[in-house]
Amino acid sequence: MDAPAASTGPAPSAGRHASAPDDGLTRRDREILAFERQWWKYAGAKEQAIRELFDMSATRYYQVLNALVDRPEAHAADPMLVKRLRRLRQTRQRARAARRLGVEPT
């Protein structure tokens, strides 16, 4: 009765989170979300930072980002950021549609 219960090792999820969270996102996905959280901290233009950090064009980056913010895993990983990015995207889409129709966006 005095002997402590034998430990079977760390909890099953403890090891997974040490190197890469098992959240359904790739390392690049997590890095893109982190960059979007604080891109303004980088000196120079955002497009230059994108090319240096991710080795891709700004066009490709935004394609990847738009696909990423539509994923439930991204929302689960950082809900406030994903909601903000979705809201900004929707605002830009509305402005483009208004310009195409020749009306002033509200």
C-alpha positions as a Markdown table, in Angstrom:
| # | Residue | x | y | z |
|---|---|---|---|---|
| 1 | Met | 0.0 | 0.0 | 0.0 |
| 2 | Asp | 2.9 | 2.3 | 0.6 |
| 3 | Ala | 4.4 | 1.9 | -2.8 |
| 4 | Pro | 3.4 | 4.4 | -5.4 |
| 5 | Ala | 1.5 | 3.3 | -8.4 |
| 6 | Ala | 3.7 | 2.4 | -11.3 |
| 7 | Ser | 3.9 | 5.0 | -14.0 |
| 8 | Thr | 3.3 | 4.0 | -17.5 |
| 9 | Gly | 5.1 | 7.0 | -18.9 |
| 10 | Pro | 3.9 | 10.4 | -20.1 |
| 11 | Ala | 0.4 | 10.9 | -21.2 |
| 12 | Pro | -0.3 | 9.8 | -24.8 |
| 13 | Ser | -0.6 | 13.4 | -26.0 |
| 14 | Ala | 2.5 | 14.8 | -24.2 |
| 15 | Gly | 5.1 | 13.6 | -26.7 |
| 16 | Arg | 3.2 | 14.7 | -29.8 |
| 17 | His | 3.0 | 18.3 | -28.7 |
| 18 | Ala | 6.7 | 18.6 | -28.0 |
| 19 | Ser | 7.7 | 18.5 | -31.6 |
| 20 | Ala | 4.6 | 19.2 | -33.7 |
| 21 | Pro | 1.1 | 19.6 | -32.5 |
| 22 | Asp | -1.4 | 17.0 | -33.8 |
| 23 | Asp | -3.8 | 19.6 | -34.9 |
| 24 | Gly | -4.0 | 18.7 | -38.6 |
| 25 | Leu | -1.9 | 21.6 | -39.7 |
| 26 | Thr | 1.5 | 21.3 | -41.3 |
| 27 | Arg | 4.5 | 23.2 | -40.0 |
| 28 | Arg | 4.2 | 25.6 | -42.9 |
| 29 | Asp | 0.5 | 26.2 | -42.1 |
| 30 | Arg | 1.4 | 27.1 | -38.5 |
| 31 | Glu | 4.3 | 29.3 | -39.7 |
| 32 | Ile | 1.9 | 31.2 | -42.0 |
| 33 | Leu | -0.6 | 31.7 | -39.2 |
| 34 | Ala | 2.2 | 33.0 | -36.9 |
| 35 | Phe | 3.4 | 35.3 | -39.7 |
| 36 | Glu | -0.1 | 36.7 | -40.2 |
| 37 | Arg | -0.3 | 37.4 | -36.5 |
| 38 | Gln | 2.7 | 39.6 | -36.5 |
| 39 | Trp | 3.8 | 40.4 | -40.0 |
| 40 | Trp | 4.0 | 44.1 | -39.2 |
| 41 | Lys | 7.0 | 43.4 | -37.0 |
| 42 | Tyr | 9.1 | 42.6 | -40.1 |
| 43 | Ala | 11.1 | 45.4 | -41.6 |
| 44 | Gly | 10.2 | 46.3 | -45.2 |
| 45 | Ala | 7.4 | 45.2 | -47.4 |
| 46 | Lys | 5.2 | 42.3 | -46.5 |
| 47 | Glu | 5.8 | 40.8 | -49.9 |
| 48 | Gln | 9.5 | 40.8 | -49.4 |
| 49 | Ala | 9.2 | 39.1 | -46.0 |
| 50 | Ile | 6.9 | 36.5 | -47.6 |
| 51 | Arg | 9.5 | 35.7 | -50.2 |
| 52 | Glu | 12.3 | 35.5 | -47.7 |
| 53 | Leu | 10.5 | 33.5 | -45.1 |
| 54 | Phe | 8.4 | 31.1 | -47.3 |
| 55 | Asp | 10.3 | 31.1 | -50.5 |
| 56 | Met | 7.2 | 31.7 | -52.6 |
| 57 | Ser | 5.6 | 34.6 | -54.5 |
| 58 | Ala | 3.1 | 36.8 | -52.8 |
| 59 | Thr | 0.4 | 35.5 | -55.1 |
| 60 | Arg | 1.1 | 31.9 | -54.2 |
| 61 | Tyr | 1.3 | 32.9 | -50.5 |
| 62 | Tyr | -2.2 | 34.4 | -50.6 |
| 63 | Gln | -3.6 | 31.4 | -52.4 |
| 64 | Val | -2.2 | 29.2 | -49.7 |
| 65 | Leu | -3.4 | 31.6 | -46.9 |
| 66 | Asn | -6.9 | 31.7 | -48.4 |
| 67 | Ala | -7.2 | 28.0 | -48.5 |
| 68 | Leu | -5.8 | 27.8 | -45.0 |
| 69 | Val | -8.3 | 30.2 | -43.4 |
| 70 | Asp | -11.1 | 28.0 | -44.8 |
| 71 | Arg | -9.9 | 25.0 | -42.9 |
| 72 | Pro | -11.5 | 24.1 | -39.6 |
| 73 | Glu | -8.1 | 23.1 | -38.3 |
| 74 | Ala | -6.8 | 26.6 | -38.7 |
| 75 | His | -9.9 | 28.0 | -37.0 |
| 76 | Ala | -9.4 | 25.6 | -34.1 |
| 77 | Ala | -5.7 | 26.6 | -33.9 |
| 78 | Asp | -6.2 | 30.3 | -33.8 |
| 79 | Pro | -9.9 | 31.3 | -34.0 |
| 80 | Met | -9.5 | 35.1 | -33.5 |
| 81 | Leu | -6.9 | 35.4 | -36.2 |
| 82 | Val | -8.8 | 33.2 | -38.7 |
| 83 | Lys | -12.0 | 35.1 | -38.1 |
| 84 | Arg | -10.2 | 38.4 | -38.7 |
| 85 | Leu | -8.6 | 37.1 | -41.9 |
| 86 | Arg | -12.0 | 35.9 | -43.1 |
| 87 | Arg | -13.6 | 39.2 | -42.3 |
| 88 | Leu | -10.8 | 41.1 | -44.2 |
| 89 | Arg | -11.2 | 38.8 | -47.2 |
| 90 | Gln | -14.9 | 39.3 | -47.2 |
| 91 | Thr | -14.5 | 43.1 | -47.1 |
| 92 | Arg | -12.1 | 43.0 | -50.0 |
| 93 | Gln | -14.5 | 40.7 | -52.0 |
| 94 | Arg | -17.4 | 43.1 | -51.4 |
| 95 | Ala | -15.3 | 46.1 | -52.5 |
| 96 | Arg | -14.2 | 44.3 | -55.7 |
| 97 | Ala | -17.8 | 43.3 | -56.5 |
| 98 | Ala | -19.0 | 46.9 | -55.9 |
| 99 | Arg | -16.3 | 48.3 | -58.2 |
| 100 | Arg | -17.3 | 45.8 | -60.9 |
| 101 | Leu | -20.9 | 46.9 | -60.6 |
| 102 | Gly | -20.0 | 50.5 | -60.5 |
| 103 | Val | -21.5 | 51.2 | -57.1 |
| 104 | Glu | -19.9 | 52.8 | -54.1 |
| 105 | Pro | -19.1 | 50.2 | -51.4 |
| 106 | Thr | -20.6 | 50.8 | -48.0 |
